[in-house]
Structure formats: C-alpha cells, structure tokens
Tab-separated table of C-alpha atoms in Angstrom:
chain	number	residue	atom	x	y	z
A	798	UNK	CA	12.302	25.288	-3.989
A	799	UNK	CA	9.414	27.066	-4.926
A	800	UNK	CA	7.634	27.793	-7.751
A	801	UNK	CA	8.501	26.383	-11.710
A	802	UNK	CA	11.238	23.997	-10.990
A	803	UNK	CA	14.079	22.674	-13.638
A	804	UNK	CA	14.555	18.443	-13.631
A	805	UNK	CA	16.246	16.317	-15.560
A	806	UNK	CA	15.555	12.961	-16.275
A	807	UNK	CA	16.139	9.893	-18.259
A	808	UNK	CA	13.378	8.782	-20.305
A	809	UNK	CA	13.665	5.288	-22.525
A	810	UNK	CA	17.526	6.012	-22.067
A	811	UNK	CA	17.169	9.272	-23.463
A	812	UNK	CA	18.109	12.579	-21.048
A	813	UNK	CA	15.644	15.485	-20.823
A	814	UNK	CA	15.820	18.506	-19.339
A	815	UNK	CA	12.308	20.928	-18.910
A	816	UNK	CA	11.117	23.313	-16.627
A	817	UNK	CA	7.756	22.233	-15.139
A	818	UNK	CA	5.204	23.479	-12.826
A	819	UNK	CA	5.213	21.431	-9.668
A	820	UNK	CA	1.582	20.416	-9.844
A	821	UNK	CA	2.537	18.951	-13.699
A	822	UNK	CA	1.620	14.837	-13.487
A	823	UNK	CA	4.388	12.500	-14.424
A	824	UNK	CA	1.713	10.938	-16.972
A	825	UNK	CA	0.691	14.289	-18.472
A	826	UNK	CA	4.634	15.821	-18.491
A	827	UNK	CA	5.541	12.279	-20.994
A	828	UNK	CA	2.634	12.627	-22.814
A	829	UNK	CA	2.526	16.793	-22.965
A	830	UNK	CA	5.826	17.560	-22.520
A	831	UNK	CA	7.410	15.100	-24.167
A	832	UNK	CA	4.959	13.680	-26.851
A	833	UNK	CA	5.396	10.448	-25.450
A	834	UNK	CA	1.901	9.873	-26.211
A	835	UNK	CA	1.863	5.802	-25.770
A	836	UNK	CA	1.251	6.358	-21.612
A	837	UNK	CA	-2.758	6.774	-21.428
A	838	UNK	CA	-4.368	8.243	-18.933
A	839	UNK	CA	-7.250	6.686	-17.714
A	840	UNK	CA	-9.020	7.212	-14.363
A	841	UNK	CA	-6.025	9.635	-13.334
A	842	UNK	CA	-6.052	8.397	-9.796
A	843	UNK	CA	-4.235	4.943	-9.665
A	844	UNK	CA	-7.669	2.680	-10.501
A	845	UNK	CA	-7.035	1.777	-13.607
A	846	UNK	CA	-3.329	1.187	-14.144
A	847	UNK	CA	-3.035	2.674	-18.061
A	848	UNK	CA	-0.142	5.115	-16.922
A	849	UNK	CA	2.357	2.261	-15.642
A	850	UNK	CA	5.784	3.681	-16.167
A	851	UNK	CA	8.865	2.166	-14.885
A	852	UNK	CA	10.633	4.136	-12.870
A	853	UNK	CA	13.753	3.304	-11.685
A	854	UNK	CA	13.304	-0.089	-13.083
A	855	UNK	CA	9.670	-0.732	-10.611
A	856	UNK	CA	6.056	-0.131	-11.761
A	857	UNK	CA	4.515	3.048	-11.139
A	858	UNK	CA	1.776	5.192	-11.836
A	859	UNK	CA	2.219	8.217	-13.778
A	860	UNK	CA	-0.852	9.764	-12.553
A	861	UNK	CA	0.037	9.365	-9.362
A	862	UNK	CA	3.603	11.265	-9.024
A	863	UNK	CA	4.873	14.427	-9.929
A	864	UNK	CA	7.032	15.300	-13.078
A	865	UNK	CA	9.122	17.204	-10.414
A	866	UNK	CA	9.707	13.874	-8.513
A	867	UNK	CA	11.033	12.326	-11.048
A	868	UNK	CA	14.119	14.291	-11.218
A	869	UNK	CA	16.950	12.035	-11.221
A	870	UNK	CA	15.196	9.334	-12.177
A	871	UNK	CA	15.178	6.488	-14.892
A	872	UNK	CA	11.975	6.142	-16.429
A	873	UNK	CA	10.574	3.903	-19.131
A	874	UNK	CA	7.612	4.183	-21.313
A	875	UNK	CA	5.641	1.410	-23.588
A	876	UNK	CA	7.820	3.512	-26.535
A	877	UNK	CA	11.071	1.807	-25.031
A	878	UNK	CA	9.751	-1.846	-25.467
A	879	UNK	CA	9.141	-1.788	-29.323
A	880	UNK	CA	7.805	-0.642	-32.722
A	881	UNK	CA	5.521	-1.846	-35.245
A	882	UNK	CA	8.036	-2.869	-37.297
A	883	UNK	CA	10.178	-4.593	-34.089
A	884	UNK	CA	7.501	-5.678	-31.803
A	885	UNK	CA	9.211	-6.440	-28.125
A	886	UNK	CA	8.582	-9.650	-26.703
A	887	UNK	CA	5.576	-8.527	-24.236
A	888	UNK	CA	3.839	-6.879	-27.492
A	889	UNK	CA	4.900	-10.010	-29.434
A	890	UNK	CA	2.711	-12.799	-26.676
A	891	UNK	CA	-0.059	-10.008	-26.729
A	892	UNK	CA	0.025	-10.262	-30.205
A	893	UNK	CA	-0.207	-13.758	-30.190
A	894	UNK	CA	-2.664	-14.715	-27.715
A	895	UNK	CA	-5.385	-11.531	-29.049
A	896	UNK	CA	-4.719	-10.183	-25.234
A	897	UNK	CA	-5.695	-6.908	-26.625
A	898	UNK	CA	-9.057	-5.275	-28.370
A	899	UNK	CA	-9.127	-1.822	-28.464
A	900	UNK	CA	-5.703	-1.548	-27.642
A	901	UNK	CA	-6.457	1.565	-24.456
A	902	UNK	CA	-5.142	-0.074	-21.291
A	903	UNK	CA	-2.439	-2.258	-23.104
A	904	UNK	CA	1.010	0.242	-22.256
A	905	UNK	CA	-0.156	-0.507	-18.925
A	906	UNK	CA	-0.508	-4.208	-19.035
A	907	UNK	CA	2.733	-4.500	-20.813
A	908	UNK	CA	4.417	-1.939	-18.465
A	909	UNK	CA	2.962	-4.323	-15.486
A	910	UNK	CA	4.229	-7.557	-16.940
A	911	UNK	CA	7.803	-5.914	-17.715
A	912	UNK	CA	8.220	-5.492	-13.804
A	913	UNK	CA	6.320	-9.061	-12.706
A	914	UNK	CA	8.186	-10.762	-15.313
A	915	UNK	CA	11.540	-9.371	-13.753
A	916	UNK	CA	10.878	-9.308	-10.105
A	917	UNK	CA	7.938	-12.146	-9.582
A	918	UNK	CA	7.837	-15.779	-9.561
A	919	UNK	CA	4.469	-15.965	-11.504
A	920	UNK	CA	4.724	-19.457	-11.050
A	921	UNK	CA	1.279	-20.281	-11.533
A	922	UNK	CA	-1.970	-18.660	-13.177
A	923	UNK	CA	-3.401	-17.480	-9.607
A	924	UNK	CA	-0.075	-15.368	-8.845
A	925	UNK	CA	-0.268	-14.347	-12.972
A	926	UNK	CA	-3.895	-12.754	-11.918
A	927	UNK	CA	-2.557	-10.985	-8.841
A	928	UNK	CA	0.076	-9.587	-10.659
A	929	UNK	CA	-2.248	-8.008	-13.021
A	930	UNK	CA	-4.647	-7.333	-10.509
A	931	UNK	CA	-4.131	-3.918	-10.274
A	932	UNK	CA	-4.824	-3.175	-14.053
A	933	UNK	CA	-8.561	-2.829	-15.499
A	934	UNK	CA	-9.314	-4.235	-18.975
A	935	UNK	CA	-12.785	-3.431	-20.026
A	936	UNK	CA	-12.385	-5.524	-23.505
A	937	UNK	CA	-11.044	-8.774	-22.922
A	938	UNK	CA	-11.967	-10.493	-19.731
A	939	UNK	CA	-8.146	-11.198	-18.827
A	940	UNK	CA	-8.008	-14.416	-20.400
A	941	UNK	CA	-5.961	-13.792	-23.265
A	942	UNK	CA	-3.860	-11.953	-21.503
A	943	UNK	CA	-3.442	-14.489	-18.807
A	944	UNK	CA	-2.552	-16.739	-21.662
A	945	UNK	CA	0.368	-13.925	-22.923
A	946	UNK	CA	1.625	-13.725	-20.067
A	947	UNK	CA	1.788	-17.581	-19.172
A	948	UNK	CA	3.698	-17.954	-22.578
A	949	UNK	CA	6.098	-15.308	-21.337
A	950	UNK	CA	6.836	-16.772	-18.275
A	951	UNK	CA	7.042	-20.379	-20.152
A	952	UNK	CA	9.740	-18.460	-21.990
A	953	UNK	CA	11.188	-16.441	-19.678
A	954	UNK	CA	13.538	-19.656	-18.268
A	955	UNK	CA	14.992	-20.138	-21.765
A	956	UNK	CA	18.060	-19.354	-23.018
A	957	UNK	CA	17.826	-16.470	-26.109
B	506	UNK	CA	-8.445	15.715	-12.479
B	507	UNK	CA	-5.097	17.627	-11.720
B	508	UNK	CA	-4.276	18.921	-8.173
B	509	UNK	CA	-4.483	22.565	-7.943
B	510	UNK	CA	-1.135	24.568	-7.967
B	511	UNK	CA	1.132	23.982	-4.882
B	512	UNK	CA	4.930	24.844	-4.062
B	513	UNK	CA	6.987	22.119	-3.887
B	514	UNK	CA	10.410	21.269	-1.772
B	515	UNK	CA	12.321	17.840	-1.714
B	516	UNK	CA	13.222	18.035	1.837
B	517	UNK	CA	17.131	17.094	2.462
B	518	UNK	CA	16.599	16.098	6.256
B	519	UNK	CA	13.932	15.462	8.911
B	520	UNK	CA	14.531	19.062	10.299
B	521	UNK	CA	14.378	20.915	6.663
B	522	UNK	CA	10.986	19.127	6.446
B	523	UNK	CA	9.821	19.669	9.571
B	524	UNK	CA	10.718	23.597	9.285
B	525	UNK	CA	9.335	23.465	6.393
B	526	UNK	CA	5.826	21.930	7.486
B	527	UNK	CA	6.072	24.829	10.016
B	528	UNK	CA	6.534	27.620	7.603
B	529	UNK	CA	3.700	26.734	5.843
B	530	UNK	CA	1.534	27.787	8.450
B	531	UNK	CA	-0.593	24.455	8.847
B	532	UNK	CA	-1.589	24.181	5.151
B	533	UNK	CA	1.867	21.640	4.159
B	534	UNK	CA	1.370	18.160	3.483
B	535	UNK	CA	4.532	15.193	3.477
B	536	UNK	CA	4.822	12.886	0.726
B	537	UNK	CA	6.291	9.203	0.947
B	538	UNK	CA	4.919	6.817	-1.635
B	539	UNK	CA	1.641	9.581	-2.512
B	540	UNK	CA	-0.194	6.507	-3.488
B	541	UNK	CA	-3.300	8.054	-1.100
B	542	UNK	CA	-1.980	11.723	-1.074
B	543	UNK	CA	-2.061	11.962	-5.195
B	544	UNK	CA	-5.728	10.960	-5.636
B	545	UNK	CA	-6.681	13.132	-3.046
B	546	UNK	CA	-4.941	15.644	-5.116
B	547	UNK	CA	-6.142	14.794	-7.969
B	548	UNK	CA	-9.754	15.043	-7.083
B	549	UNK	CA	-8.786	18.511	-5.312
B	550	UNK	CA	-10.050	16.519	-1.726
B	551	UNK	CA	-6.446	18.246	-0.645
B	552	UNK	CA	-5.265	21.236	-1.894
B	553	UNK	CA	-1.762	21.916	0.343
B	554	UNK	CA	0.445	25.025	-0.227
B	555	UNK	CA	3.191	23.299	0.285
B	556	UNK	CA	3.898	19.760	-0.467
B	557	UNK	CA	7.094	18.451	1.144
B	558	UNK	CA	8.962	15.227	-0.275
B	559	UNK	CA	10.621	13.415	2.251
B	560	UNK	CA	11.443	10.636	-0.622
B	561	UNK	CA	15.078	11.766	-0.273
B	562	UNK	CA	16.122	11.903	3.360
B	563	UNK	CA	18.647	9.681	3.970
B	564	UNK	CA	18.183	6.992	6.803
B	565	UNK	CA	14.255	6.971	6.979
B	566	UNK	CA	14.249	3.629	4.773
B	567	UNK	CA	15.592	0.962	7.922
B	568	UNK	CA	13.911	-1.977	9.221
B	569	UNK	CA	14.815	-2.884	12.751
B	570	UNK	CA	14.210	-5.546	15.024
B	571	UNK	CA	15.651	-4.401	19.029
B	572	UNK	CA	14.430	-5.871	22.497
B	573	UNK	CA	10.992	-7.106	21.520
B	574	UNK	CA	10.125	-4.147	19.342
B	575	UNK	CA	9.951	-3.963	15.145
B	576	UNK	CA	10.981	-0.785	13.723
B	577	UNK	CA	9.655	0.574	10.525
B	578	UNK	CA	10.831	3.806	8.524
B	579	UNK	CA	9.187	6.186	6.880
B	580	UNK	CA	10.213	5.360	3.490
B	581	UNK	CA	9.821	1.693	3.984
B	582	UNK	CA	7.718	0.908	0.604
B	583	UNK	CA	4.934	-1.926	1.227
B	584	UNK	CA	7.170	-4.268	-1.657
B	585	UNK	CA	10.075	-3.943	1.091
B	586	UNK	CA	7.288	-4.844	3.908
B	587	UNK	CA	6.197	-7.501	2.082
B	588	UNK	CA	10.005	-9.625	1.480
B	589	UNK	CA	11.493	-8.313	4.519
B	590	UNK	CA	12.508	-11.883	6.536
B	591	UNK	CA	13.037	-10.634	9.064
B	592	UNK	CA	9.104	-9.394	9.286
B	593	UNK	CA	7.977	-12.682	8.092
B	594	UNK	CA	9.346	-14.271	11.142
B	595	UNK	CA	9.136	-11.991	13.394
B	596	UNK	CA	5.904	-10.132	12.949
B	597	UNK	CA	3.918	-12.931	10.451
B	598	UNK	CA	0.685	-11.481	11.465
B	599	UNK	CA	2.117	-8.509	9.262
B	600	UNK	CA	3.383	-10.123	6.332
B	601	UNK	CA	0.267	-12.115	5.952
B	602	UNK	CA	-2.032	-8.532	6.242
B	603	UNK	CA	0.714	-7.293	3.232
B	604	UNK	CA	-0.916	-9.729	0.660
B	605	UNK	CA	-4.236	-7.683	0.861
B	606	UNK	CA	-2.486	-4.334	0.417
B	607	UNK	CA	-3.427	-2.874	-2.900
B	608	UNK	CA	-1.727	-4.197	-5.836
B	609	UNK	CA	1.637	-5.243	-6.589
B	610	UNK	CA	2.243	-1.757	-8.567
B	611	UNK	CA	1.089	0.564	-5.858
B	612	UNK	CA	3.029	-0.770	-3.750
B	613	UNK	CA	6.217	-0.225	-5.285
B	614	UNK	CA	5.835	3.206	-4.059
B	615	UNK	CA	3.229	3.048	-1.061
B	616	UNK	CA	4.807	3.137	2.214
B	617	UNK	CA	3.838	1.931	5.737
B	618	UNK	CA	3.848	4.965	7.705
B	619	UNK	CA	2.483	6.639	5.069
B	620	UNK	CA	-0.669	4.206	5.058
B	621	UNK	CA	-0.989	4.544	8.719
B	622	UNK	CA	-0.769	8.197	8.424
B	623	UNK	CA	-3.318	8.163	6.183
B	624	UNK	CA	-5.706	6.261	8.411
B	625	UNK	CA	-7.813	5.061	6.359
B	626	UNK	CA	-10.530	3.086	8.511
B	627	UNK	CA	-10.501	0.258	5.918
B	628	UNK	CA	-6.426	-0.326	5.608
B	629	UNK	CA	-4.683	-2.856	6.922
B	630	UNK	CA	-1.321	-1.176	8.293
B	631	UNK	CA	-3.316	1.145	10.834
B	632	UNK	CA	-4.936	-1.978	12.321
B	633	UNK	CA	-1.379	-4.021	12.218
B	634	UNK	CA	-0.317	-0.707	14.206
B	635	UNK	CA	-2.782	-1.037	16.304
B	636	UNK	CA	-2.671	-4.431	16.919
B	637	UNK	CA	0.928	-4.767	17.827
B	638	UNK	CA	0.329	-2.284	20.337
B	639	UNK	CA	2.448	0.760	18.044
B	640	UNK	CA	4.154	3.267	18.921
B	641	UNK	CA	4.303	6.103	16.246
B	642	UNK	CA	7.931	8.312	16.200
B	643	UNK	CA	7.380	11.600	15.057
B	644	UNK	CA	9.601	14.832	14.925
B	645	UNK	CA	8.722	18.492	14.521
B	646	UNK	CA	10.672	21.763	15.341
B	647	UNK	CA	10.441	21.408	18.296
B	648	UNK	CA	11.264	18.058	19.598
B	649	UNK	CA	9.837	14.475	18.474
B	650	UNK	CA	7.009	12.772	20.050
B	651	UNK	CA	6.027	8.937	21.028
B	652	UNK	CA	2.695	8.681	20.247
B	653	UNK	CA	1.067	5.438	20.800
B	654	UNK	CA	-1.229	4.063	18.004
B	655	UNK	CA	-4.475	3.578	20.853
B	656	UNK	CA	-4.187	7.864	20.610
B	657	UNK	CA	-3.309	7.898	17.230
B	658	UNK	CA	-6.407	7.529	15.295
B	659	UNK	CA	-9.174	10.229	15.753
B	660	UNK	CA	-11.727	9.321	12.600
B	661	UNK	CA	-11.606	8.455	9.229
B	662	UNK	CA	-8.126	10.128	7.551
B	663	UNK	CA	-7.915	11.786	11.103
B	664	UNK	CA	-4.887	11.304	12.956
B	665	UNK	CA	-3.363	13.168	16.199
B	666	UNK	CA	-0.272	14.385	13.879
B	667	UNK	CA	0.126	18.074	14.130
B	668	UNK	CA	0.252	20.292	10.844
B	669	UNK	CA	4.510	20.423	11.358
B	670	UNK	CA	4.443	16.742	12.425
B	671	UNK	CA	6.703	13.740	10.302
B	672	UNK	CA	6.453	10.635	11.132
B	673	UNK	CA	10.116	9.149	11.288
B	674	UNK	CA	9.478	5.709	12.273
B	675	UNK	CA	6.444	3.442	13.486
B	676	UNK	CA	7.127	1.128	15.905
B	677	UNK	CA	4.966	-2.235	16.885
B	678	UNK	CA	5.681	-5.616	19.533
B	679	UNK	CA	7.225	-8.636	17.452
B	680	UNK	CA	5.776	-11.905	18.018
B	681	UNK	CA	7.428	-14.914	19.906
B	682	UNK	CA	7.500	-18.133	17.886
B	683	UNK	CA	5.101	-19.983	20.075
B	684	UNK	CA	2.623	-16.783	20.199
B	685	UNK	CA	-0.613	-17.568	17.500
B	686	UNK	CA	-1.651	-14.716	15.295
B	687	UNK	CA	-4.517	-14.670	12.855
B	688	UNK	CA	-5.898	-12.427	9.859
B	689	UNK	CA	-8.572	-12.892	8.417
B	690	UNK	CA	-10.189	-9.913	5.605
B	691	UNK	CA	-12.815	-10.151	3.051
B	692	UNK	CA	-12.977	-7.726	0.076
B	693	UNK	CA	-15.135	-7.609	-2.476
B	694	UNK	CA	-11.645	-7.953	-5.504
B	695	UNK	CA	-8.696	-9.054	-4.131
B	696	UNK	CA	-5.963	-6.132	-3.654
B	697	UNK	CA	-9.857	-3.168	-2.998
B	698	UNK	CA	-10.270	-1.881	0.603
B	699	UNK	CA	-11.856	-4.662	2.575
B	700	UNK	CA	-15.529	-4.798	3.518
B	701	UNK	CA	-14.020	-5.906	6.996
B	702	UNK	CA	-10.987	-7.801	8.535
B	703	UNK	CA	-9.649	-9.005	12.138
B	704	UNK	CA	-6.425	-9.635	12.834
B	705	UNK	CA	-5.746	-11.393	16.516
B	706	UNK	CA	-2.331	-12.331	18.368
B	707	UNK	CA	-2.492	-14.996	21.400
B	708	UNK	CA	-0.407	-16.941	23.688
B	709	UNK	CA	-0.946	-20.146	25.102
B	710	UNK	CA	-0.518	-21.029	28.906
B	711	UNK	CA	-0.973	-24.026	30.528
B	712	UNK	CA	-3.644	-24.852	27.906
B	713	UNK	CA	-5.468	-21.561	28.114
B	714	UNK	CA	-5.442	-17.954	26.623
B	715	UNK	CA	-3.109	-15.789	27.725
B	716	UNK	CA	-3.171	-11.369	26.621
B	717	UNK	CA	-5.689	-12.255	23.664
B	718	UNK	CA	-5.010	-8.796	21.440
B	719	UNK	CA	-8.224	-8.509	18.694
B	720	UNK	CA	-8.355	-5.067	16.319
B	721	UNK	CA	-11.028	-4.925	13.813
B	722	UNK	CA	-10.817	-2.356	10.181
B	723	UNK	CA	-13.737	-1.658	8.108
B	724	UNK	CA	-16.497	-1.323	10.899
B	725	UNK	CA	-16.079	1.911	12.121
B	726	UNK	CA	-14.653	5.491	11.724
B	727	UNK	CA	-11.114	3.823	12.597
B	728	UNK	CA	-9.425	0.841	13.605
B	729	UNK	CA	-10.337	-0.436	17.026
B	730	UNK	CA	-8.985	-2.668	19.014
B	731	UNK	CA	-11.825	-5.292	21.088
B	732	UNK	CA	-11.198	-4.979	24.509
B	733	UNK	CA	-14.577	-6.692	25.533
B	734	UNK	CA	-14.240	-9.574	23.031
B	735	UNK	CA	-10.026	-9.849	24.877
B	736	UNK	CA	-11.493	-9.633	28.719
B	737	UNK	CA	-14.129	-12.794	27.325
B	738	UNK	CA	-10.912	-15.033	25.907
B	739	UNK	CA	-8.084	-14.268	28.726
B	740	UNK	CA	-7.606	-17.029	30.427
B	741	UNK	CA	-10.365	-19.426	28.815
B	742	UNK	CA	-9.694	-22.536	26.916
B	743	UNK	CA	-10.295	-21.003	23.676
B	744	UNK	CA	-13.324	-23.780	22.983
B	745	UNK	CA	-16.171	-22.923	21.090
B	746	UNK	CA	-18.266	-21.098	23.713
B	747	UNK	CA	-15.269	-19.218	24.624
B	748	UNK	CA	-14.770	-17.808	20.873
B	749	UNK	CA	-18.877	-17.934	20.278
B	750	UNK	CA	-18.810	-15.348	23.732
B	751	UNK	CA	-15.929	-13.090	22.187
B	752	UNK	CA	-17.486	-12.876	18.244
B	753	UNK	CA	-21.132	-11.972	19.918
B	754	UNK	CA	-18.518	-9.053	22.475
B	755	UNK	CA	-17.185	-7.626	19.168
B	756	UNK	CA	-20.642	-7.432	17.709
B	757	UNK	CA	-21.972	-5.909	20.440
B	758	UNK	CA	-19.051	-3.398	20.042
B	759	UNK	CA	-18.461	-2.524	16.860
B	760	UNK	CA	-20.861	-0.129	15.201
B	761	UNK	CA	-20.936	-0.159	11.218
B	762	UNK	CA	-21.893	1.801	8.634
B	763	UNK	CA	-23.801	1.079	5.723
B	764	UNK	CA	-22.784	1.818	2.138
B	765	UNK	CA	-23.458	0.527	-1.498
B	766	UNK	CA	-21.397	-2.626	-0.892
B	767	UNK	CA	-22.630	-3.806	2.265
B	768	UNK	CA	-25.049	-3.084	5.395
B	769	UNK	CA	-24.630	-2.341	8.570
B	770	UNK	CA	-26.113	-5.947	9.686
B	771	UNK	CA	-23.859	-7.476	7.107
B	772	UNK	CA	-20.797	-6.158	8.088
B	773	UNK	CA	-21.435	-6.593	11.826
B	774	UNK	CA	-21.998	-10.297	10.869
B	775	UNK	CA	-19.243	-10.472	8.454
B	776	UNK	CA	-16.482	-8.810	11.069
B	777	UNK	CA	-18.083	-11.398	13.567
B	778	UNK	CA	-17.363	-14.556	11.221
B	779	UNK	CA	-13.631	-13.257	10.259
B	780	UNK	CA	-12.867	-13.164	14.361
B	781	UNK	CA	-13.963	-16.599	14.892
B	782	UNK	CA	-11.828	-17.891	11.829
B	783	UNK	CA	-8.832	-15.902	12.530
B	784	UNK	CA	-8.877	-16.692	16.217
B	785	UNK	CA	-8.865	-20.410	15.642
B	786	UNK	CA	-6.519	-20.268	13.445
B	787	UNK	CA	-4.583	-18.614	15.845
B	788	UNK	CA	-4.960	-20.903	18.825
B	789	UNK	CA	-3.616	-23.689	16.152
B	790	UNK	CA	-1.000	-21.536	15.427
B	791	UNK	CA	-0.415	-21.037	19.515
B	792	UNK	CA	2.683	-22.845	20.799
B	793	UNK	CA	2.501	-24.052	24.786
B	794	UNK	CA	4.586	-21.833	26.452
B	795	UNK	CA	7.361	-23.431	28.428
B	796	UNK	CA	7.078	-22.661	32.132
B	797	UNK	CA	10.124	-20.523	33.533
C-alpha cells in the first residue's frame, strides 16, 4: 500500500470511514478529521500524555501512532465518557475534588484513569501516582487529582 | 512536529516485510509499538520512505520458555513483559527492570524487541539483553541471522541490524531458582531514562561466587557488560573487599558522559554505588547450589 490509504474505524462506537495520508497523526486525524476536538495535543511526542485515546480498550497516545494504524480499530475519545449536561463518573470525581484548573491536560488524565481504573489494582496512593506518572499537569500539583482518583477507586468495588 | 511524508505498508508476514525493507533500498524503517520510532518522526530525527508495520503478522506475539532459554517476540508489548509469570519466575531480574520502563501508557504499545532495537544507551531491555547473555533472531530475504547481543550494539541507536533486517524474536538465559540477580537504577522521575543502572546475576558455590554476569546502562554510548568487575568476584566470597574491588573495576571501566543532569564524576560514582547495592542484594538472593 502506498500512497493515500482508505481506513475505517470505530470511534466512541461510531464507524468512520476517510481517506488519509499515511504520515496523518492519530491525534490530529480525531481532532482534524473528525472534529473530535476534546483530544489535545500537547508536546506531540508522548511527554506529556494530553492525546490518551483508548484504543482497543488500552491507553495510547495519539501523537504517537498513525491514523492509518488505526484501521480496524476501536478507539475512544474524552467525547465518549460524558457531557456537560451528563458528566461521566471520571469527570464527576474531577469535578469534585477541583483535580482540574485550566482544564488542558484533563482528556488525558481521564483517558489514563479509564484504563488504570479497569486494568490496575491502584490499591494504594503510591501505585495511584505511578499510574498517572506518565501524564504532566502544569496547574495542579497532582494532589487533587490523586484525591479523584482515590474516590474512584473507593468506588470502583461498589455495586451501581 | 509531524513526520515528513512516507509510504506506508502493514506487512502480512515476516517475508512481505522483509521484501519490503529490501525494496526500499535501505531507507525503510519497521514499526512495533513506535513508542521511540514516532518521536523520532515527529521531530523529523527519521525521515524513512517506507515505514513497514509488522503490528499484524501473526505469530510474532509468543513468549517461550525451552531448555534454559526465554523467548521473546517481536510484538511482545512491555504490559505483556511486565504480567507474564512465567518471566517473573523465570527471568525476575527482568520483571523487576520492567517497573522502570516508561509509563504504564507507553507501554501498552512499546515492545521489547523494539526497545532493544532501538538501543537506546539509557534503556533497560538492551542491558536485560545483554545481561542474559541474548541472542537476537532476525530474518531478511535472504535467510535469518543469530546475532548475539555482545555484537549487537554498535553506539547510541546503533545496532548491527541491516537496512532489510526484522527482528523476529530476542532470545536471553533464564535464571535457576537458587541463582541471585540484582537491579538496581536511579532516575531522576520515576518511569524518565535513568541517570544509570546495574543489573547483576550470580550463583553461589560452596559459599563463593560462581559466573558473576554485571551490565551497566547510562554510562556509555551502549550497554556494556563488566568483564573486569566479573574476573574480580568469580570465585570470591562476595565480602566487602570482594564487592569494594569489583565497584572500583567498573569505575575504572566505564567512561561517562556529562550532560545537564549529571557529570561525568557523578555518574561514574553513581553506577559504582548501584553495583554494590544490586550485587548484595543478589548474593542474599543467591541460593547454595546443591552439589551433583
């Protein structure tokens, strides 16, 4: 395959079909392509963490794979987990616990913490600071969102 | 910040991407998990051609454990690496170097051979490679290759891979249960290339050292193994003077440079202090071995 290739993908459930120039970033293809403008892109190569995706149900960075990888794949953005109106339950805890300021590397955070919350113990605050390890905040100093996420995984063993 | 323009082909099998690799003349590049590839990219470090996904060949994603020997695929991600049991019993000295590897995100998609391929002088899975005295599995057009991981590393990101060269698997020695293994890395933030790090294997015999293996990351172009700092602990009781005679070996040895986050002196001092800590915690680790 060379030159402009055709993928489809699932995005937030939804299918999408485009043509794309191989060198097109996942991160700029949602946020260009599909005006899926909630991904940021921050230091565009996998620093910062304010592209997390999902894809295929894991944490990635957008910036750092090709829209033309992700053919065939499942992907979901910080538009899947909730609205103003219907805050999901990551937005909800940041909510609570002021985990955000200006708001810029929160999709990632709350990308991050979808895929710890599913696939990591997080059993105590050290492993809760690993897990966002890989994610800069330049507003908060992690506390609040240490706290956020501590509440999540408090709830997280409850039934709904 | 966007990688100049390059074909692209998702590769169906080891010979597609190795014909592939050949095609392009010398100016192709593989991609596994891209997590050092796409920065490279990105800054325009690396501007391939050709950039050939090998993300959907079937049968490069196996673990293996046969005769001694720990088999790793190409598409082995660093989260498999990390929860494989099989690694944490067999080759500990591994899973423990996995907790330093990046962050839990990167590696989702960053693989092991991929890392090694890389060869960066300050990652941990070139040194674990080297350590476990690796052997790297490689296939082009025309016929595969054992390359072993001493020959593998020529300088920082320099390898002994040939432009139509895929790695298929990387191969290292598992560990006994009574063999002691230690790791030891310092970093400036937990998950950042380390400033340094040792990581040691040794067996005990009749109360003394026996094949003491020591490879060193961050102090030099590459990883390097410490064959001065091995000759002083084979066959010695592993006491202080012993390890005191083996840390001031790998000083002697190891070159380092300076840079913004640490001196030359520092790190020389630094990789010096990590040896002695991981190999004592490795001779407490060490099991007697039972005579024949």
């Amino acid at each position: 395959m060379t030159g402009r290739a055709d993928i489809t993908l699932s995005v937030n459930g939804q299918s999408y079909t485009r043509r794309v120039d191989p060198r097109l970033l996942l991160s700029d293809f949602l946020r260009h392509e599909l005006g899926l403008t909630g991904t940021h892109v921050g230091c565009e190569h996998g620093v910062c963490g304010a592209c997390t995706i999902l894809l295929d149900g894991r944490s990635a960075r957008s910036c750092l794979m090709l829209a033309v990888q992700a053919h065939g794949a499942e992907v979901e953005t910080i538009e899947g987990q909730g609205t103003v109106a219907a805050l999901g339950p990551i937005q909800q805890a940041f909510r609570e616990h002021h985990a955000l300021q200006c708001g810029f590397c929160t999709p990632g955070f709350v990308m991050t913490i979808l895929d710890m919350l599913r696939h990591h113990d997080l059993g105590d605050d050290a492993a809760i600071r690993e897990a966002l390890s890989g994610n800069i905040c330049r507003c908060t100093g992690y506390e609040h969102i240490v706290n956020a996420v501590r509440a999540l995984v408090r709830e997280r063993g409850k039934p709904a | 910040m966007k990688p100049a323009p390059f074909d692209y082909l998702r590769a169906e099998s080891v010979a597609h991407a190795v014909q592939s690799l050949a095609d392009a003349g010398g100016d192709g590049k593989v991609i596994a998990g891209g997590q050092s590839l796409m920065p490279m990219m990105n800054f325009r470090l690396v501007k391939p051609s050709l950039l050939v996904d090998i993300n959907h060949i079937p049968d490069l994603a196996g673990i293996r454990q046969q005769g001694g020997r720990l088999g790793i695929g190409a598409l082995v991600r660093h989260r498999t690496t990390a929860a494989d049991p099989v690694i944490a019993r067999h080759v500990p000295v591994l899973h423990a170097a996995m907790r330093h590897v990046a962050h839990l995100t990167v590696r989702n998609r960053g693989t092991f051979c991929g890392s090694v391929c890389h060869a960066d002088p300050a990652a941990e899975m070139p040194m674990i490679a080297l350590l476990l005295d690796g052997t790297v599995q490689t296939a082009t057009p025309r016929g595969g290759r054992r390359l072993p991981a001493r020959d593998f590393f020529l300088g920082p990101l320099m390898t002994a891979l040939e432009p139509d060269e895929l790695v298929t698997e990387i191969e290292m020695d598992t560990l006994p249960a009574d063999t002691g293994w230690g790791f030891e890395e310092f970093a400036r933030r937990h998950g950042d290339y380390a400033l340094a790090a040792v990581a040691v294997t040794v067996d005990r015999q009749d109360g003394r050292a026996a094949g003491p293996r020591i490879a060193v990351m961050g102090v030099g172009d590459r990883p390097m193994r410490m064959p001065e700092a091995e000759a002083a602990l084979d066959g010695s009781d592993m006491g202080e003077a012993a390890i005191d005679a083996a840390v001031e070996a790998l000083r002697a040895t190891i070159a380092p440079n300076a840079d913004l986050h640490a001196s030359a002196d520092y790190r020389r001092h630094l990789a010096g202090v990590l040896a002695g800590r991981a190999l004592r915690g490795a001779w407490t680790r060490a099991r007697e071995r039972l005579a024949a």
